[in-house]
Short mmCIF file of C-alpha atoms and ligand atoms in Angstrom, two decimals:
data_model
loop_
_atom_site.label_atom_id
_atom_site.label_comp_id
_atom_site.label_asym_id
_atom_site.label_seq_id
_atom_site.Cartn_x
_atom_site.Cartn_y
_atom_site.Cartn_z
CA UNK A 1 24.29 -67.92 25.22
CA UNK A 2 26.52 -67.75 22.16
CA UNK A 3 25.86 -69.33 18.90
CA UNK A 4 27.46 -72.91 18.80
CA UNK A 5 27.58 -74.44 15.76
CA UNK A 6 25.72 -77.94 15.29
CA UNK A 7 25.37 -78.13 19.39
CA UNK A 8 21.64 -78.01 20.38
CA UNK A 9 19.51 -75.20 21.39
CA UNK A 10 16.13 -74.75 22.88
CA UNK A 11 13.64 -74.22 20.28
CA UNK A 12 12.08 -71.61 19.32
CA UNK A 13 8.03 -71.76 19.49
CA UNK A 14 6.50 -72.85 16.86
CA UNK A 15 4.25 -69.62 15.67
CA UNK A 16 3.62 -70.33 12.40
CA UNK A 17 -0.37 -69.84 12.28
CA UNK A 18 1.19 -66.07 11.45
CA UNK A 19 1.74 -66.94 7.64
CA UNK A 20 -1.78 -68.09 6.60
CA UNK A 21 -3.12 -68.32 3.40
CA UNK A 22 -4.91 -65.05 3.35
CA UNK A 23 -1.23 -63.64 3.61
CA UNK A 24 -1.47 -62.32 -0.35
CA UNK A 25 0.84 -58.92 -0.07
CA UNK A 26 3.91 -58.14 0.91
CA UNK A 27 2.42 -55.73 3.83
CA UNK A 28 0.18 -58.87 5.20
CA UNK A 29 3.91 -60.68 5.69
CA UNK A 30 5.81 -57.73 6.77
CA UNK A 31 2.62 -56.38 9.51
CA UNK A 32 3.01 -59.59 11.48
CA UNK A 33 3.75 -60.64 14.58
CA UNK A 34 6.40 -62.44 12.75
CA UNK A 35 7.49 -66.02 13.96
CA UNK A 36 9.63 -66.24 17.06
CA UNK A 37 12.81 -67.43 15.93
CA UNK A 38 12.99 -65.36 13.02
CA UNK A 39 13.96 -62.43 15.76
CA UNK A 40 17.32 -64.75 16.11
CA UNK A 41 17.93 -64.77 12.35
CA UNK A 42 17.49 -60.52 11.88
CA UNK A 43 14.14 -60.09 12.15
CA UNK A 44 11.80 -57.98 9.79
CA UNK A 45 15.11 -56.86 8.10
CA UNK A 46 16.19 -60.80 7.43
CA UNK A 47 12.30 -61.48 6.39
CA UNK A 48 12.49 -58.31 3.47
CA UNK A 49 15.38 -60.12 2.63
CA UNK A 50 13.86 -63.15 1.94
CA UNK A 51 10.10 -61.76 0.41
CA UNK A 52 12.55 -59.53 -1.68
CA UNK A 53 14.86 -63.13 -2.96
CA UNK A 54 11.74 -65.10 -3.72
CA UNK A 55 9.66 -62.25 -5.71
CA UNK A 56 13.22 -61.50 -7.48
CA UNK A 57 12.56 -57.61 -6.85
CA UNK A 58 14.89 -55.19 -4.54
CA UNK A 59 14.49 -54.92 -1.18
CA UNK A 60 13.45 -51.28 -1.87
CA UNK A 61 10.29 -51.79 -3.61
CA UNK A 62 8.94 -53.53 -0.64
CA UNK A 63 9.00 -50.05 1.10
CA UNK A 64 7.73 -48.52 -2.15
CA UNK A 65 5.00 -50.84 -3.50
CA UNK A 66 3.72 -52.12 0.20
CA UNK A 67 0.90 -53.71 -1.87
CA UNK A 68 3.01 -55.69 -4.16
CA UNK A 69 1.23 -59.34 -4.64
CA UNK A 70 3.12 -62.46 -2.99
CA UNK A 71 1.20 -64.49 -5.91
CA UNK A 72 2.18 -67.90 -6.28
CA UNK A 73 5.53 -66.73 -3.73
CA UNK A 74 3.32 -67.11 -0.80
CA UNK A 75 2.95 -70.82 -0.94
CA UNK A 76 6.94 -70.93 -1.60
CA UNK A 77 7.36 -68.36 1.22
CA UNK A 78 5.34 -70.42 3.70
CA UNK A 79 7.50 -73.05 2.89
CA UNK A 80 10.82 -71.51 3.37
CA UNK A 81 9.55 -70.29 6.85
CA UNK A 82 8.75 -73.83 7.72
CA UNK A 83 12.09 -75.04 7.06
CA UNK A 84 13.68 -72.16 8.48
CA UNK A 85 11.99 -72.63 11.96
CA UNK A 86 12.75 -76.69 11.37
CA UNK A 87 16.52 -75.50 10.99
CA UNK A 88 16.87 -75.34 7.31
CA UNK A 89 20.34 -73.06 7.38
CA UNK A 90 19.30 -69.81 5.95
CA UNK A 91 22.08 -70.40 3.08
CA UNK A 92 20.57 -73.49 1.95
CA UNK A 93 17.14 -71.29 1.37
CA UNK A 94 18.92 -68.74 -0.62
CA UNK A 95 21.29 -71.00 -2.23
CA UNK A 96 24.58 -68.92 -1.21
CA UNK A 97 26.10 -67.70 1.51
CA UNK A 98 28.22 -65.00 2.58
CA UNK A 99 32.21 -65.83 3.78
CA UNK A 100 34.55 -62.94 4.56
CA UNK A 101 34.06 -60.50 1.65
CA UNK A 102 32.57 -62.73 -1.04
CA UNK A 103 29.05 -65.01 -1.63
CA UNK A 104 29.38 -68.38 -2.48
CA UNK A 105 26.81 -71.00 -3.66
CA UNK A 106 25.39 -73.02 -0.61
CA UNK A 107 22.74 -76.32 -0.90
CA UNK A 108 22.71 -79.44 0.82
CA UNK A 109 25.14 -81.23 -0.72
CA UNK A 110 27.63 -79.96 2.10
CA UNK A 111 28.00 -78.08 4.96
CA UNK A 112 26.31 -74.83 5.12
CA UNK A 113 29.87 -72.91 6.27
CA UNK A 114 29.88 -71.11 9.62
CA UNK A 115 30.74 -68.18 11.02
CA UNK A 116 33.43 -69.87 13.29
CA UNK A 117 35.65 -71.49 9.93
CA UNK A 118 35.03 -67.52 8.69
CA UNK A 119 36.97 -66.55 11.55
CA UNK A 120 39.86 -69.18 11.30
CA UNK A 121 40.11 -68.28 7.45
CA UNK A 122 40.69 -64.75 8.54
CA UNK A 123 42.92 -65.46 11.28
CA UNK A 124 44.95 -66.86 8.91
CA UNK A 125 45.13 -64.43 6.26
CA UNK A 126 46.49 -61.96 9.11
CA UNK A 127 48.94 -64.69 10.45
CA UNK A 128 50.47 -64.76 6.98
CA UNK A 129 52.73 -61.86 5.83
CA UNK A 130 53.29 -63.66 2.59
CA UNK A 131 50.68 -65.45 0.20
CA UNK A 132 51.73 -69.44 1.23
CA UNK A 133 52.49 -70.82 -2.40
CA UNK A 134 50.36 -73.87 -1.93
CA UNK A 135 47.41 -74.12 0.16
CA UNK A 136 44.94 -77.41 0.45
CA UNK A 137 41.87 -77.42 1.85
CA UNK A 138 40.80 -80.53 3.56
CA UNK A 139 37.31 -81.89 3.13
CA UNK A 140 36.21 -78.58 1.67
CA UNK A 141 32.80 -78.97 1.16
CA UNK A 142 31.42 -76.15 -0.60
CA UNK A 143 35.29 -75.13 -0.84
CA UNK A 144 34.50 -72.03 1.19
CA UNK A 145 37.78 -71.68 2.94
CA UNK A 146 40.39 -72.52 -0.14
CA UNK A 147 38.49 -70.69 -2.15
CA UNK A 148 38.52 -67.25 -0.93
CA UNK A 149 42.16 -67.95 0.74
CA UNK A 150 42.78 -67.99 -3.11
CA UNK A 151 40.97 -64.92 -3.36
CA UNK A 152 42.87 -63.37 -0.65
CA UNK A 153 46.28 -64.35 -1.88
CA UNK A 154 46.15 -64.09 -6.13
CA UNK A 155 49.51 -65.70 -5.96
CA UNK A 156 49.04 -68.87 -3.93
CA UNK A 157 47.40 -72.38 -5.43
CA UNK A 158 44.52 -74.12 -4.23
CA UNK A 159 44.07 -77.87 -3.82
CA UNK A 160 40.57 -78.69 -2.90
CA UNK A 161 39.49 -82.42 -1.36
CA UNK A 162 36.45 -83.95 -0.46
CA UNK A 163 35.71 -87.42 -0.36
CA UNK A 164 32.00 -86.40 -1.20
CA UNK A 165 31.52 -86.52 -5.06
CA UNK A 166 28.56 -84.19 -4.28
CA UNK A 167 30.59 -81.58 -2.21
CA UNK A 168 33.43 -81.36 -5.06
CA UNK A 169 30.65 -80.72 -7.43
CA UNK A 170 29.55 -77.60 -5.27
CA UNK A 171 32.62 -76.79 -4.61
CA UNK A 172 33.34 -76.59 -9.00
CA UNK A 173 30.24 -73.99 -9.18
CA UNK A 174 31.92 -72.12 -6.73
CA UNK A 175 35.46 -72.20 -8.10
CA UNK A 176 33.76 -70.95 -11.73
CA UNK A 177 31.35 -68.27 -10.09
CA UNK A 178 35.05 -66.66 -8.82
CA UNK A 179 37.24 -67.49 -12.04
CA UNK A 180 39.45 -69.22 -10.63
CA UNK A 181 40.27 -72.60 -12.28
CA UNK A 182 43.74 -71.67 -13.50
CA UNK A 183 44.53 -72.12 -9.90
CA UNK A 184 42.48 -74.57 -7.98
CA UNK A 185 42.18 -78.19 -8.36
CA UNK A 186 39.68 -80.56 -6.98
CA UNK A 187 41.00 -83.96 -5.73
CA UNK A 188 38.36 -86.73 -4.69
CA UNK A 189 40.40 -88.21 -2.01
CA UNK A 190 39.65 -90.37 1.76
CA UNK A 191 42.05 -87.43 3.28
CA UNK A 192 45.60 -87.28 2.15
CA UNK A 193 45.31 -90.75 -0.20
CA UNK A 194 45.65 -89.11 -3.46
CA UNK A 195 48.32 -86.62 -2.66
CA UNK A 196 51.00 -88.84 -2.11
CA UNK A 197 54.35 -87.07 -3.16
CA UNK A 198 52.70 -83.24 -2.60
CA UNK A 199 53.29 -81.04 -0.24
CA UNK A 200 51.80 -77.67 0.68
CA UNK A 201 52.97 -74.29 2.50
CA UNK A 202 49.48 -74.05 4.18
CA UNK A 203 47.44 -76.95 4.92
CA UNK A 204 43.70 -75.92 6.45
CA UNK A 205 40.76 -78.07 7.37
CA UNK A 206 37.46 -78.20 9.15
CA UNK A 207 36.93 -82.08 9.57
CA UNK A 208 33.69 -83.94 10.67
CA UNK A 209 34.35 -83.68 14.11
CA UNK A 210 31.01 -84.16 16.09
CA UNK A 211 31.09 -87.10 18.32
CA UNK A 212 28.26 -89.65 18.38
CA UNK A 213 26.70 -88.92 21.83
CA UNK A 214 26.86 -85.10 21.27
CA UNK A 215 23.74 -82.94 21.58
CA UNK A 216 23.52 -81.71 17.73
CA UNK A 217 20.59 -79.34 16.66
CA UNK A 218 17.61 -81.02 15.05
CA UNK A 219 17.62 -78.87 12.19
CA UNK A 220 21.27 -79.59 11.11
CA UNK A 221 20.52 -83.47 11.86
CA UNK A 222 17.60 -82.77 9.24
CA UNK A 223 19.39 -81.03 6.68
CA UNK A 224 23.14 -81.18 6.48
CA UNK A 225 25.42 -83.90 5.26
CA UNK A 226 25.81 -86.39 8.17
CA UNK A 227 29.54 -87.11 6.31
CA UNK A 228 30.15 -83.23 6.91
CA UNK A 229 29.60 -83.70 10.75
CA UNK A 230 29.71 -87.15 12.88
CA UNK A 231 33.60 -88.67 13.15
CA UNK A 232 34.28 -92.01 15.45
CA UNK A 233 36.85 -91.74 18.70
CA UNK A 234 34.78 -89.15 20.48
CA UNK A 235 34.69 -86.99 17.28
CA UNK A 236 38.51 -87.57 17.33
CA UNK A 237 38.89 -89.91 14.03
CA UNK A 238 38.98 -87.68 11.08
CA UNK A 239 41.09 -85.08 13.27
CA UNK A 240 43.90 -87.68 13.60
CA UNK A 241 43.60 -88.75 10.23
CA UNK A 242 44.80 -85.64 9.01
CA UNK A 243 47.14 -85.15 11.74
CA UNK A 244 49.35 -88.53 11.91
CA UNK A 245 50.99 -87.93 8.24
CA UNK A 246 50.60 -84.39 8.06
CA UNK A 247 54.34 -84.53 8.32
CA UNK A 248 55.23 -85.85 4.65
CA UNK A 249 52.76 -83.27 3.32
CA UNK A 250 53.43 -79.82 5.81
CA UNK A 251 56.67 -78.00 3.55
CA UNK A 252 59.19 -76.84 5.86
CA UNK A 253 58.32 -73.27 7.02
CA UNK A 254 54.50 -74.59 6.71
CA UNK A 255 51.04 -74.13 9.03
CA UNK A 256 48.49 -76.52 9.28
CA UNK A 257 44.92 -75.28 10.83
CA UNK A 258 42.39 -77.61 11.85
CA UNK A 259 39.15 -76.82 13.32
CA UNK A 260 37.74 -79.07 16.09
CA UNK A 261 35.06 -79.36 18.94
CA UNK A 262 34.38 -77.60 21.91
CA UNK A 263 36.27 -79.94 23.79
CA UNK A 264 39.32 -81.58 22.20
CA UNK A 265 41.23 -79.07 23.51
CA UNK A 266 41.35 -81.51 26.08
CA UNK A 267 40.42 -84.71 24.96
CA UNK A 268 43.31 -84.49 22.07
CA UNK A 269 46.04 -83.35 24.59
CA UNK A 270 47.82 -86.69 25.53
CA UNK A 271 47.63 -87.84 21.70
CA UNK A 272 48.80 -84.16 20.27
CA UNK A 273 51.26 -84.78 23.20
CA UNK A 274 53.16 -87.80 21.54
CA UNK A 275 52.48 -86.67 18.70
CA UNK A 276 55.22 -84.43 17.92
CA UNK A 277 53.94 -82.09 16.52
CA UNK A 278 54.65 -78.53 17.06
CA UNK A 279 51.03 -77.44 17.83
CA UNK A 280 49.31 -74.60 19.88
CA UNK A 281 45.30 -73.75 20.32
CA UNK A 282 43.86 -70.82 19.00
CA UNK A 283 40.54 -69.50 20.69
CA UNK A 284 37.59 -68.84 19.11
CA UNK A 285 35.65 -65.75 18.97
CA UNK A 286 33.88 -66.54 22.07
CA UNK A 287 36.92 -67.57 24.07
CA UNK A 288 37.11 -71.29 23.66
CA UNK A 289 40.26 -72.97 22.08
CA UNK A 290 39.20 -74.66 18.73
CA UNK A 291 41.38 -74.01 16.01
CA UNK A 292 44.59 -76.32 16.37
CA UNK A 293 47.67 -74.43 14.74
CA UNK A 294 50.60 -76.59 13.42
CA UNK A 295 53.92 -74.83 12.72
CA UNK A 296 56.71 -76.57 10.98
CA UNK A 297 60.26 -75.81 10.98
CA UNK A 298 62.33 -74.56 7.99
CA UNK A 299 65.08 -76.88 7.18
CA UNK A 300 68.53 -75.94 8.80
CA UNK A 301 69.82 -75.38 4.95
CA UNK A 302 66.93 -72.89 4.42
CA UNK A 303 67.04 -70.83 8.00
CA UNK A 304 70.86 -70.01 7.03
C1 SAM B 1 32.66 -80.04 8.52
S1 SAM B 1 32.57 -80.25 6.75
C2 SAM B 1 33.53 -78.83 6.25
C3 SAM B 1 33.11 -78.23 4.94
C4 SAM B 1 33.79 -76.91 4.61
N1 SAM B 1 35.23 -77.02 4.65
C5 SAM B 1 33.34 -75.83 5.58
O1 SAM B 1 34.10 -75.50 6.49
O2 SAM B 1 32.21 -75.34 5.44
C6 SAM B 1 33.68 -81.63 6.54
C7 SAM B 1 33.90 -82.06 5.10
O3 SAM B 1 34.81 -83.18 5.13
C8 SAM B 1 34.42 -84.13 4.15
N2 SAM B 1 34.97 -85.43 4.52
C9 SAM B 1 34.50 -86.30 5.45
N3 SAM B 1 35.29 -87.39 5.52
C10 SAM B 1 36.29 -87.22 4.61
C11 SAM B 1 37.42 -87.99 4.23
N4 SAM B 1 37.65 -89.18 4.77
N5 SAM B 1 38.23 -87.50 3.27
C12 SAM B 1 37.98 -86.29 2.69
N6 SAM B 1 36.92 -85.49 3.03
C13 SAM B 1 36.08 -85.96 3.97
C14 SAM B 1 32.90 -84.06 4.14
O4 SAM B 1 32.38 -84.55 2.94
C15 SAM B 1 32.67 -82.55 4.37
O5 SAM B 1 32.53 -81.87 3.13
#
């Protein structure tokens, strides 16, 4: 079964009685039998990774110095295997995550990104032979996707807009750790509210979009921003919020890329139908059609 963000899976088994207290080197941790799901997440490689993070040494010495003491960093690591096998999102344990080439800073205050919105980001680089000269990023969280779109394209602009205070406030850490407030700007906005009068060559977003009655993983139910995921009308609500003025705000030439659910591919068709818009679906990497692409016409004046 693939990986499917925020839909459940079974469980892994609890196994936990392997990190006891008398745990007190790094060998003790490494020796094992590790904890079952930690095989999902990369194994022994993905544990060195973490043992390495929390004693603030390279990954190196724990081949070198097998005897190096855990000290107080056993407690901490006990802890961060706890949450990890409650569904803590590795990125929230490390306090960054990796997206296309760069790492940016990760916590609860929004959505831990996924690899899926990776994907669309990078789709869209390649669908674009020319940096778009203004991009916004709907509800962007930790501002993963308009920020390195920025990085991709030194030319192009960045608007970034959450309606979480708390998000935008991630999302600023992340826009200094990558220098690049000379051309991103953070709007607090309920989707396009403050933007009246703008309008933008690329428009991107990855909405709350899980429905009510959806299956969701206990671990992101536990840990991530319920704002980031749940939207009314069957998950539809946020979608078509974004959609029904997108119009006034698409520039004529423009994309606009939305992420969605597994299935409103279907449920969306007879809305996206009299809708007007010029849309088509866009599979993700496992074959299912999630990312909703909007293309906008030039203007006769500018196709001449
Ligand atoms: C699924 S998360 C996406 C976060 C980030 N773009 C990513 O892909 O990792 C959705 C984001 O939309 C924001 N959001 C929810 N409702 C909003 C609204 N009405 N206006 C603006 N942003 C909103 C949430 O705060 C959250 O940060």
């Amino acid at each position: 079964m693939h990986a499917v963000p925020f839909l459940k899976r079974n469980a892994s088994k609890n196994n936990l009685k392997t990190i006891e207290p008398m745990v007190q080197t790094v060998q003790d941790l490494l020796k094992g039998p590790h904890p079952a799901f930690l095989e999902g997440m990369g194994g022994s490689a993905f544990l060195r990774r973490l043992i390495a993070f929390r004693l603030q040494i390279p990954v190196s010495r724990l081949f070198t110095e097998p005897d190096y003491p855990l000290g107080e960093q056993a407690s901490v690591l006990r802890d961060d295997l706890q949450r990890l096998e409650n569904g803590c999102p590795a990125g929230y344990i490390f306090g960054e995550v990796g997206f296309l080439e760069w790492e940016f800073y990760s916590d609860e205050r929004a959505l831990c990104p996924r690899e899926e919105t990776a994907f669309l980001a990078d789709w869209l680089r390649r669908a674009h032979p020319q940096a778009p000269k203004r991009i916004v990023d709907l509800g962007c969280g930790s501002g993963v996707i308009g920020l390195s779109l920025a990085l991709s394209w030194p030319e192009s602009q960045v608007t970034l807009v959450d309606l979480s205070p708390q998000a935008l406030a991630l999302t600023r850490k992340n826009v200094e750790r990558h220098n690049l407030s000379s051309r991103a700007r953070l709007v607090a906005s309920d989707w396009w509210n403050a933007l009246t009068g703008a309008q933008f060559e690329l428009v991107v977003a990855n909405p709350p979009y899980v429905a009510s009655d959806d299956e969701v993983e206990p671990g992101v139910l536990s840990f991530e921003p319920h704002a980031a995921l749940f939207s009314d009308e069957q998950g539809m609500a946020d979608i078509k919020a974004i959609l029904t003025p997108l119009d006034h705000f698409l520039a004529p030439g423009g994309m606009a890329a939305l992420e969605c659910g597994h299935y409103h591919h279907k449920t969306l068709q007879v809305w996206l139908q009299g809708s007007g818009l010029n849309y088509e679906w866009l599979q993700d990497p496992y074959g299912v059609p999630r990312y909703l692409i909007i293309r906008k016409e030039l203007d006769a004046w500018q196709k001449s």
